[in-house]
C-alpha atoms as a PDB file:
ATOM      1  CA  SER A   1     129.666 102.205  67.910  1.00  0.00           C
ATOM      2  CA  GLU A   2     126.938 102.422  65.340  1.00  0.00           C
ATOM      3  CA  ILE A   3     124.860  99.672  67.081  1.00  0.00           C
ATOM      4  CA  ASN A   4     124.731 102.155  70.347  1.00  0.00           C
ATOM      5  CA  SER A   5     124.047 105.281  67.890  1.00  0.00           C
ATOM      6  CA  THR A   6     121.003 103.226  66.258  1.00  0.00           C
ATOM      7  CA  LYS A   7     119.603 102.513  69.738  1.00  0.00           C
ATOM      8  CA  VAL A   8     120.043 106.125  70.878  1.00  0.00           C
ATOM      9  CA  GLY A   9     118.324 107.100  68.045  1.00  0.00           C
ATOM     10  CA  SER A  10     115.374 104.539  68.179  1.00  0.00           C
ATOM     11  CA  LYS A  11     114.890 105.589  71.693  1.00  0.00           C
ATOM     12  CA  ALA A  12     115.039 109.246  70.989  1.00  0.00           C
ATOM     13  CA  SER A  13     112.289 108.415  68.172  1.00  0.00           C
ATOM     14  CA  LEU A  14     110.135 106.641  70.264  1.00  0.00           C
ATOM     15  CA  ILE A  15     109.773 109.166  73.282  1.00  0.00           C
ATOM     16  CA  LEU A  16     109.014 111.837  70.067  1.00  0.00           C
ATOM     17  CA  TRP A  17     106.398 109.777  69.086  1.00  0.00           C
ATOM     18  CA  ARG A  18     105.235 109.451  72.867  1.00  0.00           C
ATOM     19  CA  LEU A  19     105.261 112.918  73.394  1.00  0.00           C
ATOM     20  CA  PHE A  20     103.687 113.882  70.040  1.00  0.00           C
ATOM     21  CA  SER A  21     100.720 111.182  71.010  1.00  0.00           C
ATOM     22  CA  PHE A  22     100.269 113.423  74.478  1.00  0.00           C
ATOM     23  CA  PHE A  23     100.311 116.427  72.484  1.00  0.00           C
ATOM     24  CA  LEU A  24      97.753 115.233  70.225  1.00  0.00           C
ATOM     25  CA  ALA A  25      95.254 113.700  73.003  1.00  0.00           C
ATOM     26  CA  PHE A  26      95.507 117.071  75.093  1.00  0.00           C
ATOM     27  CA  LEU A  27      94.590 119.087  72.068  1.00  0.00           C
ATOM     28  CA  ILE A  28      91.616 117.006  71.010  1.00  0.00           C
ATOM     29  CA  TRP A  29      90.507 117.304  74.806  1.00  0.00           C
ATOM     30  CA  GLU A  30      91.026 120.857  74.880  1.00  0.00           C
ATOM     31  CA  ILE A  31      89.023 121.532  71.482  1.00  0.00           C
ATOM     32  CA  ALA A  32      86.287 119.387  72.824  1.00  0.00           C
ATOM     33  CA  GLY A  33      86.154 120.594  76.047  1.00  0.00           C
ATOM     34  CA  ARG A  34      85.789 124.244  74.466  1.00  0.00           C
ATOM     35  CA  SER A  35      82.972 123.170  72.165  1.00  0.00           C
ATOM     36  CA  ASP A  36      80.471 122.765  74.624  1.00  0.00           C
ATOM     37  CA  ILE A  37      79.626 119.116  74.538  1.00  0.00           C
ATOM     38  CA  SER A  38      79.163 119.242  78.018  1.00  0.00           C
ATOM     39  CA  ILE A  39      79.426 121.262  81.173  1.00  0.00           C
ATOM     40  CA  ALA A  40      80.736 118.292  83.247  1.00  0.00           C
ATOM     41  CA  PHE A  41      83.596 118.188  80.587  1.00  0.00           C
ATOM     42  CA  PRO A  42      85.969 120.661  81.114  1.00  0.00           C
ATOM     43  CA  PRO A  43      89.007 121.752  78.649  1.00  0.00           C
ATOM     44  CA  PHE A  44      92.435 120.260  79.424  1.00  0.00           C
ATOM     45  CA  SER A  45      93.944 123.743  80.249  1.00  0.00           C
ATOM     46  CA  ASP A  46      91.458 124.445  83.019  1.00  0.00           C
ATOM     47  CA  VAL A  47      91.910 120.883  84.285  1.00  0.00           C
ATOM     48  CA  ALA A  48      95.915 122.113  84.132  1.00  0.00           C
ATOM     49  CA  LEU A  49      95.256 124.763  86.082  1.00  0.00           C
ATOM     50  CA  ALA A  50      92.976 122.623  88.560  1.00  0.00           C
ATOM     51  CA  PHE A  51      95.581 120.092  88.793  1.00  0.00           C
ATOM     52  CA  THR A  52      98.429 122.746  89.801  1.00  0.00           C
ATOM     53  CA  SER A  53      96.507 124.752  92.250  1.00  0.00           C
ATOM     54  CA  MET A  54      95.579 121.186  93.908  1.00  0.00           C
ATOM     55  CA  ILE A  55      99.146 120.280  94.442  1.00  0.00           C
ATOM     56  CA  TYR A  56      99.969 123.602  95.974  1.00  0.00           C
ATOM     57  CA  SER A  57      96.937 123.628  98.534  1.00  0.00           C
ATOM     58  CA  GLY A  58      97.887 120.314  99.893  1.00  0.00           C
ATOM     59  CA  GLU A  59      94.690 118.653  98.557  1.00  0.00           C
ATOM     60  CA  PHE A  60      96.679 115.879  96.904  1.00  0.00           C
ATOM     61  CA  THR A  61      98.882 115.413  99.728  1.00  0.00           C
ATOM     62  CA  LYS A  62      95.971 114.979 102.114  1.00  0.00           C
ATOM     63  CA  ALA A  63      93.905 112.553 100.020  1.00  0.00           C
ATOM     64  CA  TYR A  64      96.848 110.268  99.055  1.00  0.00           C
ATOM     65  CA  ALA A  65      98.063 110.457 102.380  1.00  0.00           C
ATOM     66  CA  ASP A  66      94.361 108.554 103.552  1.00  0.00           C
ATOM     67  CA  SER A  67      94.534 106.503 100.171  1.00  0.00           C
ATOM     68  CA  LEU A  68      98.231 104.858 100.259  1.00  0.00           C
ATOM     69  CA  PRO A  69      98.294 102.849 103.631  1.00  0.00           C
ATOM     70  CA  PRO A  70      95.426 100.187 102.339  1.00  0.00           C
ATOM     71  CA  LEU A  71      96.835 100.670  99.221  1.00  0.00           C
ATOM     72  CA  LEU A  72     100.393  99.648 100.117  1.00  0.00           C
ATOM     73  CA  ILE A  73      98.960  96.977 102.338  1.00  0.00           C
ATOM     74  CA  GLY A  74      96.546  95.302  99.757  1.00  0.00           C
ATOM     75  CA  LEU A  75      99.783  95.615  97.284  1.00  0.00           C
ATOM     76  CA  SER A  76     102.053  94.097  99.653  1.00  0.00           C
ATOM     77  CA  ILE A  77      99.388  90.968  99.815  1.00  0.00           C
ATOM     78  CA  THR A  78      98.371  90.799  96.259  1.00  0.00           C
ATOM     79  CA  ILE A  79     101.870  90.410  95.032  1.00  0.00           C
ATOM     80  CA  VAL A  80     103.527  88.001  97.573  1.00  0.00           C
ATOM     81  CA  GLY A  81     100.268  86.237  97.764  1.00  0.00           C
ATOM     82  CA  GLY A  82      99.946  85.903  94.137  1.00  0.00           C
ATOM     83  CA  VAL A  83     103.348  84.922  93.353  1.00  0.00           C
ATOM     84  CA  ILE A  84     102.971  82.115  96.127  1.00  0.00           C
ATOM     85  CA  ILE A  85      99.674  80.788  94.829  1.00  0.00           C
ATOM     86  CA  GLY A  86     100.689  80.989  91.119  1.00  0.00           C
ATOM     87  CA  ILE A  87     103.894  79.050  91.508  1.00  0.00           C
ATOM     88  CA  SER A  88     101.904  76.529  93.731  1.00  0.00           C
ATOM     89  CA  VAL A  89      99.402  76.212  91.365  1.00  0.00           C
ATOM     90  CA  GLY A  90     101.866  75.806  88.773  1.00  0.00           C
ATOM     91  CA  LEU A  91     104.029  73.111  90.524  1.00  0.00           C
ATOM     92  CA  VAL A  92     101.012  71.078  92.194  1.00  0.00           C
ATOM     93  CA  ARG A  93      98.640  69.379  90.334  1.00  0.00           C
ATOM     94  CA  SER A  94      96.163  69.278  92.965  1.00  0.00           C
ATOM     95  CA  ALA A  95      96.489  72.767  93.724  1.00  0.00           C
ATOM     96  CA  GLU A  96      95.804  73.348  90.118  1.00  0.00           C
ATOM     97  CA  TRP A  97      92.750  71.565  89.913  1.00  0.00           C
ATOM     98  CA  PHE A  98      91.297  73.387  93.554  1.00  0.00           C
ATOM     99  CA  ILE A  99      92.265  76.789  92.747  1.00  0.00           C
ATOM    100  CA  MET A 100      92.447  77.560  89.352  1.00  0.00           C
ATOM    101  CA  PRO A 101      88.594  77.942  88.758  1.00  0.00           C
ATOM    102  CA  LEU A 102      88.553  80.275  91.612  1.00  0.00           C
ATOM    103  CA  LEU A 103      91.232  82.669  90.213  1.00  0.00           C
ATOM    104  CA  ILE A 104      89.055  82.343  87.289  1.00  0.00           C
ATOM    105  CA  ILE A 105      85.993  83.358  88.780  1.00  0.00           C
ATOM    106  CA  PHE A 106      87.694  86.019  90.937  1.00  0.00           C
ATOM    107  CA  GLN A 107      89.453  87.476  87.626  1.00  0.00           C
ATOM    108  CA  THR A 108      86.115  87.420  85.690  1.00  0.00           C
ATOM    109  CA  ALA A 109      83.493  88.629  88.530  1.00  0.00           C
ATOM    110  CA  PRO A 110      82.247  92.356  88.250  1.00  0.00           C
ATOM    111  CA  VAL A 111      84.207  93.418  91.699  1.00  0.00           C
ATOM    112  CA  SER A 112      82.193  96.291  91.765  1.00  0.00           C
ATOM    113  CA  ALA A 113      78.921  93.932  92.568  1.00  0.00           C
ATOM    114  CA  LEU A 114      81.163  92.313  95.318  1.00  0.00           C
ATOM    115  CA  ILE A 115      82.253  95.772  97.295  1.00  0.00           C
ATOM    116  CA  PRO A 116      78.360  95.997  98.725  1.00  0.00           C
ATOM    117  CA  MET A 117      79.201  92.468 100.185  1.00  0.00           C
ATOM    118  CA  LEU A 118      82.624  93.220 101.749  1.00  0.00           C
ATOM    119  CA  THR A 119      81.162  96.643 103.196  1.00  0.00           C
ATOM    120  CA  TYR A 120      78.521  94.218 104.866  1.00  0.00           C
ATOM    121  CA  ILE A 121      81.118  92.030 106.025  1.00  0.00           C
ATOM    122  CA  TYR A 122      84.060  94.517 106.914  1.00  0.00           C
ATOM    123  CA  GLY A 123      82.279  97.624 107.562  1.00  0.00           C
ATOM    124  CA  ILE A 124      83.366 100.768 106.260  1.00  0.00           C
ATOM    125  CA  SER A 125      86.985 100.327 107.023  1.00  0.00           C
ATOM    126  CA  ASP A 126      90.277 100.137 105.604  1.00  0.00           C
ATOM    127  CA  THR A 127      90.024  96.430 105.884  1.00  0.00           C
ATOM    128  CA  ALA A 128      87.314  96.509 102.967  1.00  0.00           C
ATOM    129  CA  LYS A 129      89.583  98.490 100.956  1.00  0.00           C
ATOM    130  CA  VAL A 130      92.413  96.221 101.175  1.00  0.00           C
ATOM    131  CA  VAL A 131      90.234  93.302 100.135  1.00  0.00           C
ATOM    132  CA  ALA A 132      88.873  94.755  97.521  1.00  0.00           C
ATOM    133  CA  ILE A 133      92.251  95.628  96.253  1.00  0.00           C
ATOM    134  CA  VAL A 134      93.365  92.070  96.759  1.00  0.00           C
ATOM    135  CA  ILE A 135      90.459  90.870  94.818  1.00  0.00           C
ATOM    136  CA  LEU A 136      91.282  92.852  91.698  1.00  0.00           C
ATOM    137  CA  GLY A 137      94.948  92.310  91.722  1.00  0.00           C
ATOM    138  CA  MET A 138      95.931  88.988  93.382  1.00  0.00           C
ATOM    139  CA  PRO A 139      94.497  86.765  90.500  1.00  0.00           C
ATOM    140  CA  LEU A 140      96.151  88.782  87.709  1.00  0.00           C
ATOM    141  CA  VAL A 141      99.399  88.049  89.773  1.00  0.00           C
ATOM    142  CA  ALA A 142      98.946  84.348  90.487  1.00  0.00           C
ATOM    143  CA  LEU A 143      97.432  83.465  86.931  1.00  0.00           C
ATOM    144  CA  ASN A 144     100.455  85.405  85.110  1.00  0.00           C
ATOM    145  CA  SER A 145     103.178  83.439  87.583  1.00  0.00           C
ATOM    146  CA  TYR A 146     100.740  80.008  86.829  1.00  0.00           C
ATOM    147  CA  LYS A 147     101.267  80.683  82.680  1.00  0.00           C
ATOM    148  CA  GLY A 148     104.896  81.224  83.678  1.00  0.00           C
ATOM    149  CA  ILE A 149     105.150  78.003  85.499  1.00  0.00           C
ATOM    150  CA  GLN A 150     103.596  75.987  82.830  1.00  0.00           C
ATOM    151  CA  ALA A 151     105.499  77.721  79.627  1.00  0.00           C
ATOM    152  CA  THR A 152     108.732  76.459  81.112  1.00  0.00           C
ATOM    153  CA  ASN A 153     110.660  74.827  78.015  1.00  0.00           C
ATOM    154  CA  PRO A 154     110.317  70.673  78.420  1.00  0.00           C
ATOM    155  CA  SER A 155     113.766  70.471  76.583  1.00  0.00           C
ATOM    156  CA  LEU A 156     115.208  72.547  79.511  1.00  0.00           C
ATOM    157  CA  LEU A 157     113.199  70.083  82.320  1.00  0.00           C
ATOM    158  CA  GLU A 158     114.605  66.937  80.479  1.00  0.00           C
ATOM    159  CA  MET A 159     118.041  68.687  80.462  1.00  0.00           C
ATOM    160  CA  SER A 160     117.705  68.731  84.235  1.00  0.00           C
ATOM    161  CA  LYS A 161     116.488  65.309  84.406  1.00  0.00           C
ATOM    162  CA  SER A 162     119.608  63.765  82.582  1.00  0.00           C
ATOM    163  CA  PHE A 163     122.063  65.608  84.859  1.00  0.00           C
ATOM    164  CA  LEU A 164     120.297  64.065  87.621  1.00  0.00           C
ATOM    165  CA  ALA A 165     118.850  67.247  89.245  1.00  0.00           C
ATOM    166  CA  SER A 166     116.482  66.967  92.158  1.00  0.00           C
ATOM    167  CA  ARG A 167     112.797  68.616  92.441  1.00  0.00           C
ATOM    168  CA  VAL A 168     114.266  71.378  94.532  1.00  0.00           C
ATOM    169  CA  ASP A 169     117.197  72.252  92.033  1.00  0.00           C
ATOM    170  CA  THR A 170     114.903  71.953  88.991  1.00  0.00           C
ATOM    171  CA  ILE A 171     112.484  74.453  90.713  1.00  0.00           C
ATOM    172  CA  PHE A 172     115.139  77.035  91.580  1.00  0.00           C
ATOM    173  CA  PHE A 173     117.474  76.992  88.866  1.00  0.00           C
ATOM    174  CA  VAL A 174     115.508  75.918  85.789  1.00  0.00           C
ATOM    175  CA  ILE A 175     111.417  76.784  86.429  1.00  0.00           C
ATOM    176  CA  LEU A 176     111.945  79.703  88.353  1.00  0.00           C
ATOM    177  CA  PRO A 177     114.347  81.539  86.320  1.00  0.00           C
ATOM    178  CA  SER A 178     112.378  80.483  83.085  1.00  0.00           C
ATOM    179  CA  ALA A 179     109.194  82.166  84.453  1.00  0.00           C
ATOM    180  CA  GLN A 180     110.550  84.982  85.920  1.00  0.00           C
ATOM    181  CA  LYS A 181     109.642  87.430  83.102  1.00  0.00           C
ATOM    182  CA  MET A 182     106.055  86.508  82.934  1.00  0.00           C
ATOM    183  CA  ILE A 183     105.706  86.865  86.815  1.00  0.00           C
ATOM    184  CA  PHE A 184     106.959  90.115  86.474  1.00  0.00           C
ATOM    185  CA  ALA A 185     104.530  91.037  83.796  1.00  0.00           C
ATOM    186  CA  GLY A 186     101.833  89.749  86.428  1.00  0.00           C
ATOM    187  CA  LEU A 187     103.155  91.861  88.805  1.00  0.00           C
ATOM    188  CA  ARG A 188     102.892  95.073  86.522  1.00  0.00           C
ATOM    189  CA  LEU A 189      99.121  93.749  85.831  1.00  0.00           C
ATOM    190  CA  GLY A 190      98.651  93.391  89.655  1.00  0.00           C
ATOM    191  CA  VAL A 191     100.082  96.739  90.157  1.00  0.00           C
ATOM    192  CA  SER A 192      97.265  98.207  87.801  1.00  0.00           C
ATOM    193  CA  GLY A 193      94.636  96.053  89.319  1.00  0.00           C
ATOM    194  CA  ALA A 194      95.567  97.867  92.562  1.00  0.00           C
ATOM    195  CA  PHE A 195      94.893 101.374  91.498  1.00  0.00           C
ATOM    196  CA  ILE A 196      91.740 100.222  90.134  1.00  0.00           C
ATOM    197  CA  GLY A 197      91.022  98.310  93.271  1.00  0.00           C
ATOM    198  CA  ILE A 198      91.492 101.495  95.903  1.00  0.00           C
ATOM    199  CA  VAL A 199      89.326 104.019  93.516  1.00  0.00           C
ATOM    200  CA  LEU A 200      86.645 101.601  93.236  1.00  0.00           C
ATOM    201  CA  ALA A 201      86.815 101.039  96.984  1.00  0.00           C
ATOM    202  CA  GLU A 202      86.823 104.516  97.863  1.00  0.00           C
ATOM    203  CA  LEU A 203      84.140 105.573  95.475  1.00  0.00           C
ATOM    204  CA  LEU A 204      81.834 102.863  96.641  1.00  0.00           C
ATOM    205  CA  ILE A 205      82.772 101.960 100.171  1.00  0.00           C
ATOM    206  CA  THR A 206      83.538 105.277 101.655  1.00  0.00           C
ATOM    207  CA  PRO A 207      84.358 108.785 100.358  1.00  0.00           C
ATOM    208  CA  THR A 208      87.788 109.009 101.841  1.00  0.00           C
ATOM    209  CA  GLY A 209      90.904 110.014 100.146  1.00  0.00           C
ATOM    210  CA  ILE A 210      91.278 110.197  96.448  1.00  0.00           C
ATOM    211  CA  GLY A 211      87.849 108.923  95.973  1.00  0.00           C
ATOM    212  CA  ASP A 212      86.768 111.766  98.127  1.00  0.00           C
ATOM    213  CA  LEU A 213      88.305 114.558  96.011  1.00  0.00           C
ATOM    214  CA  ILE A 214      86.420 112.533  93.068  1.00  0.00           C
ATOM    215  CA  THR A 215      82.851 112.437  94.621  1.00  0.00           C
ATOM    216  CA  TYR A 216      83.007 116.075  96.506  1.00  0.00           C
ATOM    217  CA  ASN A 217      84.249 117.725  93.408  1.00  0.00           C
ATOM    218  CA  ARG A 218      81.467 116.069  91.214  1.00  0.00           C
ATOM    219  CA  PHE A 219      79.152 117.067  94.247  1.00  0.00           C
ATOM    220  CA  ILE A 220      79.759 120.652  94.009  1.00  0.00           C
ATOM    221  CA  ALA A 221      80.327 120.745  90.313  1.00  0.00           C
ATOM    222  CA  ARG A 222      83.811 121.707  90.246  1.00  0.00           C
ATOM    223  CA  TYR A 223      84.508 119.175  87.130  1.00  0.00           C
ATOM    224  CA  ASP A 224      87.949 120.870  86.571  1.00  0.00           C
ATOM    225  CA  LYS A 225      89.194 119.215  90.017  1.00  0.00           C
ATOM    226  CA  MET A 226      87.195 116.215  89.559  1.00  0.00           C
ATOM    227  CA  PHE A 227      89.332 115.449  86.229  1.00  0.00           C
ATOM    228  CA  ALA A 228      92.260 116.367  87.962  1.00  0.00           C
ATOM    229  CA  THR A 229      92.171 114.220  90.206  1.00  0.00           C
ATOM    230  CA  ILE A 230      91.424 111.326  87.908  1.00  0.00           C
ATOM    231  CA  VAL A 231      94.632 112.710  86.020  1.00  0.00           C
ATOM    232  CA  SER A 232      96.603 112.604  89.162  1.00  0.00           C
ATOM    233  CA  ILE A 233      95.698 108.676  89.595  1.00  0.00           C
ATOM    234  CA  LEU A 234      96.877 107.975  86.006  1.00  0.00           C
ATOM    235  CA  VAL A 235      99.796 109.849  86.168  1.00  0.00           C
ATOM    236  CA  ILE A 236     101.472 108.189  89.704  1.00  0.00           C
ATOM    237  CA  ALA A 237      99.879 104.628  88.316  1.00  0.00           C
ATOM    238  CA  ALA A 238     101.837 105.675  84.738  1.00  0.00           C
ATOM    239  CA  LEU A 239     104.903 106.228  87.130  1.00  0.00           C
ATOM    240  CA  THR A 240     104.634 103.350  89.073  1.00  0.00           C
ATOM    241  CA  LEU A 241     104.348 101.049  86.050  1.00  0.00           C
ATOM    242  CA  SER A 242     107.220 102.636  84.269  1.00  0.00           C
ATOM    243  CA  LEU A 243     109.578 102.373  87.007  1.00  0.00           C
ATOM    244  CA  MET A 244     108.808  98.921  87.227  1.00  0.00           C
ATOM    245  CA  LYS A 245     109.477  98.487  83.567  1.00  0.00           C
ATOM    246  CA  ILE A 246     112.674 100.366  83.938  1.00  0.00           C
ATOM    247  CA  PHE A 247     113.696  97.818  86.901  1.00  0.00           C
ATOM    248  CA  GLU A 248     112.652  95.162  84.613  1.00  0.00           C
ATOM    249  CA  ASP A 249     114.963  95.864  81.598  1.00  0.00           C
ATOM    250  CA  TRP A 250     117.431  96.364  84.280  1.00  0.00           C
ATOM    251  CA  LEU A 251     116.885  93.065  85.652  1.00  0.00           C
ATOM    252  CA  PHE A 252     116.948  91.197  82.634  1.00  0.00           C
ATOM    253  CA  ALA A 253     119.494  93.155  80.469  1.00  0.00           C
ATOM    254  CA  SER A 254     121.635  89.946  79.649  1.00  0.00           C
ATOM    255  CA  GLU A 255     118.499  88.235  78.080  1.00  0.00           C
ATOM    256  CA  LYS A 256     117.638  91.440  75.948  1.00  0.00           C
ATOM    257  CA  HIS A 257     120.950  91.481  74.540  1.00  0.00           C
ATOM    258  CA  GLN A 258     121.247  87.825  73.578  1.00  0.00           C
END
């Protein structure tokens, strides 16, 4: 019971510190916005009001209805493809020599410079958005999955050999369980990359969905609505990653208690 009460107390303290950090950030934002730094930097209170009005007016609903389909398609391809590629590269030496340089290139390449090429190839369509999301997210998922496979404890591999385990059994019962936390961490990075990809794509390829809200409100000098749109993206991304973290903690609860 003492251990449980200690855990509850530490969680409550962590939540309080997080709330305090948000309060401090919003307070600094409010002060900076009211100090006339720039007309394009409104105070937090104006952004909060604009955020609320855009929820009730349905602007967010309409924008995200346009943005979510390519985001979900790109995210699905990123997760499935990234995990498969990362595991394959980690298990097969020839695949590592061939694919690893490509993953590193795509991870370090400036995606904003590649987007005009995507527009030239795929035109102004959802396909270009999906490809942009995949380029940004898949290398992160694949590289983390690869690192998880490579980080398997050698003593576990030796033990599986001593028990005469087959290659398939070693992969499914030793290597993949050992790599699952790194793979899940890669999924979180892939989700972050996917959100960056959809915003970049809609800002640079075609002004639709959430990118259209940012571009249009900047054009008509409604900077409170522009910042409210950016905040909405941050909120949705943070909630998605938090839910993934909660699911990960639940999934690996037994390892955490050990």
